[in-house]
Amino acid sequence: MAARPEFIPTGDSAVTSEPARRTRTGGGRRVPRHTLSAEAIVDATLRMLDDTDCEGISMRALAAELGVGTMTLYTYFRSKDELLQAARDQVLDSFHPPDVSGDWADRVRACCQALYRLLVERPAVLRVLAVKPDGDGDFADTATAALELVLSQLRAAGLGRQETARGYVVLLQYTFGSALRHVFAPARRNGENIPSRLQMLDPVAHPTITDLMPELVITHGSGEEQYLFGLDLILDGLRKAAAVQH
């Protein structure tokens, strides 16, 4: 819980030194007296983020959802940004790589796949990371178990220090990027999607695209299957890079 500052707030990013009286400010569910906590606020934030982006969430709207006064939230979090980071951290802190048998590639694959599933099932985390340019650093600060596993396994594979660092970044960016596309790409204007656009192309001008149209349509809707295909390509490349160094 954040320390209470001493000045009075004037807007959505302000803080207060005294709790505000808990009054119902909207159509949300009033929390029982004396049960509001930082955890309850974070849980409500995650529920809202699963359905709307960060721009659509305000401290006032969250307070209405909880049935408390807006100023009450500032006794727990100094700003909306701090609250969003807490919501992100709560999910990522709970992530633990699965314990699997096999070689280094099997363990890295299982870790990345589990992270991909977590992100797809919890869009809230993706929404927070998508609006922060330092998302990679944020991940490293929280899901350290995953970071340690991937780095240690890449080193065990025989990759050099710099190659290990680069390999980790490639895996992380690919996993986050694939999850982002899987969750948010289907929401296009007027139902537009890539397969439907491809089907309108002139087959004379684009014979290869036309020929592979059935496979392209399937691939664009394959989700995790497509993610794993790309992940295996990355792991194969890292395996070859490690072999070259021996």
Coordinates of C-alpha atoms in Angstrom, one line a residue:
M1 CA 0.0 0.0 0.0
A2 CA 1.4 3.4 -1.0
A3 CA 2.3 6.0 1.7
R4 CA -0.3 8.7 2.0
P5 CA 0.9 12.1 0.6
E6 CA 0.0 15.4 2.1
F7 CA -1.6 17.4 -0.7
I8 CA -5.2 17.5 -1.9
P9 CA -6.1 16.0 -5.3
T10 CA -7.6 18.0 -8.1
G11 CA -8.1 15.3 -10.8
D12 CA -7.9 11.7 -11.8
S13 CA -4.1 11.4 -11.1
A14 CA -4.2 13.2 -7.7
V15 CA -3.8 11.8 -4.2
T16 CA -5.2 12.6 -0.8
S17 CA -4.1 12.3 2.8
E18 CA -7.5 11.5 4.3
P19 CA -9.9 8.8 3.3
A20 CA -13.1 10.0 1.7
R21 CA -16.4 9.0 3.0
R22 CA -17.6 5.9 1.1
T23 CA -20.6 6.9 -0.9
R24 CA -22.3 5.3 -3.8
T25 CA -21.3 7.3 -6.9
G26 CA -22.7 5.1 -9.6
G27 CA -24.4 1.9 -10.6
G28 CA -21.6 -0.4 -9.2
R29 CA -21.8 -2.7 -6.3
R30 CA -21.1 -1.2 -3.0
V31 CA -18.4 -3.1 -1.2
P32 CA -19.3 -4.1 2.4
R33 CA -18.1 -1.7 5.1
H34 CA -14.5 -2.2 6.1
T35 CA -13.8 -4.8 3.3
L36 CA -12.2 -2.5 0.7
S37 CA -8.6 -3.3 0.2
A38 CA -5.8 -2.8 -2.4
E39 CA -6.4 -6.4 -3.6
A40 CA -10.2 -5.7 -4.1
I41 CA -9.4 -2.6 -6.1
V42 CA -6.9 -4.4 -8.3
D43 CA -9.3 -7.2 -8.9
A44 CA -12.0 -4.8 -10.0
T45 CA -9.5 -3.0 -12.2
L46 CA -8.5 -6.3 -13.9
R47 CA -12.2 -7.1 -14.6
M48 CA -12.7 -3.7 -16.2
L49 CA -9.5 -4.0 -18.2
D50 CA -10.6 -7.4 -19.6
D51 CA -13.4 -5.5 -21.4
T52 CA -12.0 -2.1 -22.2
D53 CA -8.7 -0.4 -22.8
C54 CA -6.7 1.7 -20.4
E55 CA -8.0 5.0 -21.8
G56 CA -11.6 3.8 -20.9
I57 CA -10.8 3.4 -17.2
S58 CA -10.8 6.3 -14.8
M59 CA -10.6 6.3 -11.0
R60 CA -14.2 7.7 -10.9
A61 CA -15.5 4.8 -13.0
L62 CA -13.7 2.3 -10.9
A63 CA -15.0 3.9 -7.7
A64 CA -18.6 3.7 -9.1
E65 CA -18.0 0.0 -9.9
L66 CA -16.9 -0.6 -6.3
G67 CA -19.6 1.6 -4.9
V68 CA -17.2 3.9 -3.0
G69 CA -16.2 7.5 -3.2
T70 CA -13.5 8.3 -5.8
M71 CA -11.2 9.9 -3.2
T72 CA -11.2 6.6 -1.2
L73 CA -9.2 4.9 -4.0
Y74 CA -6.4 7.4 -3.6
T75 CA -5.7 6.2 -0.1
Y76 CA -4.6 3.0 -1.7
F77 CA -3.0 4.1 -5.0
R78 CA -1.5 7.5 -5.7
S79 CA -2.5 7.6 -9.4
K80 CA -4.2 5.6 -12.1
D81 CA -0.8 4.6 -13.5
E82 CA 0.3 3.1 -10.2
L83 CA -3.0 1.2 -10.0
L84 CA -2.5 -0.2 -13.6
Q85 CA 1.0 -1.3 -12.7
A86 CA -0.3 -3.1 -9.6
A87 CA -2.9 -4.8 -11.7
R88 CA -0.2 -5.9 -14.2
D89 CA 2.1 -7.1 -11.5
Q90 CA -0.5 -9.1 -9.7
V91 CA -1.1 -11.3 -12.8
L92 CA 2.6 -11.6 -13.8
D93 CA 3.8 -12.3 -10.3
S94 CA 1.5 -15.3 -10.2
F95 CA 3.1 -16.8 -13.3
H96 CA 5.3 -19.8 -12.7
P97 CA 6.8 -21.8 -15.6
P98 CA 5.6 -25.4 -15.8
D99 CA 8.0 -28.1 -14.7
V100 CA 8.5 -30.4 -17.8
S101 CA 11.0 -33.0 -18.7
G102 CA 13.1 -32.9 -21.8
D103 CA 15.9 -30.8 -23.0
W104 CA 16.4 -27.0 -22.8
A105 CA 14.2 -26.4 -25.9
D106 CA 11.3 -28.4 -24.3
R107 CA 11.5 -26.3 -21.1
V108 CA 11.7 -23.0 -22.9
R109 CA 8.8 -24.0 -25.2
A110 CA 6.6 -25.0 -22.3
C111 CA 7.4 -21.7 -20.5
C112 CA 6.6 -19.5 -23.5
Q113 CA 3.4 -21.4 -24.3
A114 CA 2.2 -21.0 -20.7
L115 CA 2.9 -17.3 -20.8
Y116 CA 1.1 -17.0 -24.2
R117 CA -2.0 -18.7 -22.7
L118 CA -1.9 -16.4 -19.6
L119 CA -1.8 -13.3 -21.8
V120 CA -4.5 -14.5 -24.1
E121 CA -6.8 -15.5 -21.2
R122 CA -6.1 -12.2 -19.4
P123 CA -6.3 -9.3 -21.9
A124 CA -6.0 -6.9 -19.0
V125 CA -2.2 -7.4 -18.8
L126 CA -1.9 -7.0 -22.6
R127 CA -3.7 -3.7 -22.4
V128 CA -1.4 -2.3 -19.8
L129 CA 1.8 -3.6 -21.5
A130 CA 0.6 -2.3 -24.9
V131 CA 0.5 1.3 -23.8
K132 CA 3.9 1.2 -22.0
P133 CA 6.9 1.6 -24.2
D134 CA 9.1 -0.2 -21.6
G135 CA 7.0 -3.3 -21.5
D136 CA 10.0 -5.6 -21.7
G137 CA 11.5 -4.1 -18.6
D138 CA 8.2 -4.3 -16.7
F139 CA 8.0 -8.0 -17.5
A140 CA 11.5 -8.5 -16.2
D141 CA 10.6 -6.8 -13.0
T142 CA 7.7 -9.1 -12.2
A143 CA 7.7 -12.6 -13.9
T144 CA 11.3 -13.2 -12.8
A145 CA 10.8 -17.0 -12.6
A146 CA 10.1 -17.1 -16.4
L147 CA 13.1 -14.8 -17.1
E148 CA 15.4 -17.0 -15.0
L149 CA 14.3 -20.2 -16.6
V150 CA 14.6 -18.9 -20.2
L151 CA 18.0 -17.3 -19.6
S152 CA 19.4 -20.4 -17.8
Q153 CA 18.2 -22.8 -20.4
L154 CA 19.6 -20.8 -23.3
R155 CA 22.9 -20.7 -21.5
A156 CA 22.6 -24.5 -21.0
A157 CA 22.0 -24.9 -24.7
G158 CA 25.5 -23.4 -25.3
L159 CA 24.6 -19.9 -26.4
G160 CA 27.0 -17.1 -25.6
R161 CA 26.2 -14.3 -23.3
Q162 CA 25.0 -11.8 -25.9
E163 CA 23.2 -14.5 -27.9
T164 CA 21.4 -15.6 -24.8
A165 CA 20.2 -12.0 -24.1
R166 CA 19.1 -11.6 -27.7
G167 CA 17.4 -14.9 -27.8
Y168 CA 15.4 -14.1 -24.7
V169 CA 14.2 -10.8 -26.2
V170 CA 13.2 -12.5 -29.4
L171 CA 11.1 -15.1 -27.5
L172 CA 9.5 -12.5 -25.3
Q173 CA 8.6 -10.1 -28.1
Y174 CA 7.3 -12.9 -30.2
T175 CA 5.1 -14.2 -27.4
F176 CA 3.7 -10.8 -26.5
G177 CA 3.2 -9.8 -30.1
S178 CA 1.4 -13.1 -30.9
A179 CA -0.9 -12.7 -27.9
L180 CA -1.7 -9.1 -28.8
R181 CA -2.6 -10.1 -32.3
H182 CA -4.7 -13.1 -31.2
V183 CA -6.7 -11.0 -28.7
F184 CA -7.1 -7.7 -30.5
A185 CA -6.7 -8.3 -34.3
P186 CA -10.2 -9.8 -34.7
A187 CA -11.9 -6.6 -33.6
R188 CA -11.6 -4.8 -37.0
R189 CA -14.0 -2.2 -38.4
N190 CA -17.0 -3.6 -40.1
G191 CA -15.8 -7.1 -39.6
E192 CA -12.9 -6.6 -42.0
N193 CA -10.2 -9.2 -41.8
I194 CA -7.2 -10.2 -43.8
P195 CA -8.6 -13.4 -45.4
S196 CA -11.7 -11.5 -46.8
R197 CA -9.4 -8.8 -48.2
L198 CA -7.1 -11.4 -49.8
Q199 CA -10.1 -13.1 -51.4
M200 CA -10.9 -9.9 -53.4
L201 CA -7.4 -9.8 -55.0
D202 CA -7.0 -10.2 -58.7
P203 CA -5.8 -13.8 -59.3
V204 CA -4.0 -12.8 -62.4
A205 CA -1.9 -10.2 -60.6
H206 CA -1.5 -12.3 -57.5
P207 CA -1.4 -16.0 -58.6
T208 CA 0.5 -17.3 -55.6
I209 CA -1.8 -15.7 -53.0
T210 CA -4.8 -17.0 -54.9
D211 CA -3.3 -20.5 -55.0
L212 CA -2.5 -20.6 -51.3
M213 CA -5.8 -18.9 -50.3
P214 CA -7.2 -22.0 -48.4
E215 CA -4.1 -22.4 -46.3
L216 CA -3.8 -18.6 -45.6
V217 CA -7.4 -18.5 -44.4
I218 CA -6.8 -21.4 -42.0
T219 CA -3.5 -19.9 -40.8
H220 CA -5.0 -16.5 -39.9
G221 CA -7.6 -18.2 -37.7
S222 CA -5.3 -20.8 -36.1
G223 CA -4.3 -18.8 -33.0
E224 CA -2.1 -20.9 -30.7
E225 CA -1.3 -23.4 -33.4
Q226 CA 0.3 -20.7 -35.5
Y227 CA 2.1 -19.3 -32.4
L228 CA 3.7 -22.7 -31.7
F229 CA 4.7 -23.0 -35.3
G230 CA 6.7 -19.8 -35.1
L231 CA 8.0 -20.6 -31.6
D232 CA 9.5 -23.9 -32.9
L233 CA 11.1 -22.0 -35.8
I234 CA 12.8 -19.6 -33.3
L235 CA 13.9 -22.5 -31.1
D236 CA 15.4 -24.3 -34.1
G237 CA 17.3 -21.2 -35.0
L238 CA 18.6 -20.9 -31.5
R239 CA 19.7 -24.6 -31.5
K240 CA 21.6 -24.0 -34.7
A241 CA 23.2 -20.9 -33.3
A242 CA 24.4 -22.8 -30.2
A243 CA 25.8 -25.6 -32.4
V244 CA 27.9 -23.1 -34.4
Q245 CA 29.5 -21.8 -31.2
H246 CA 30.8 -25.3 -30.3

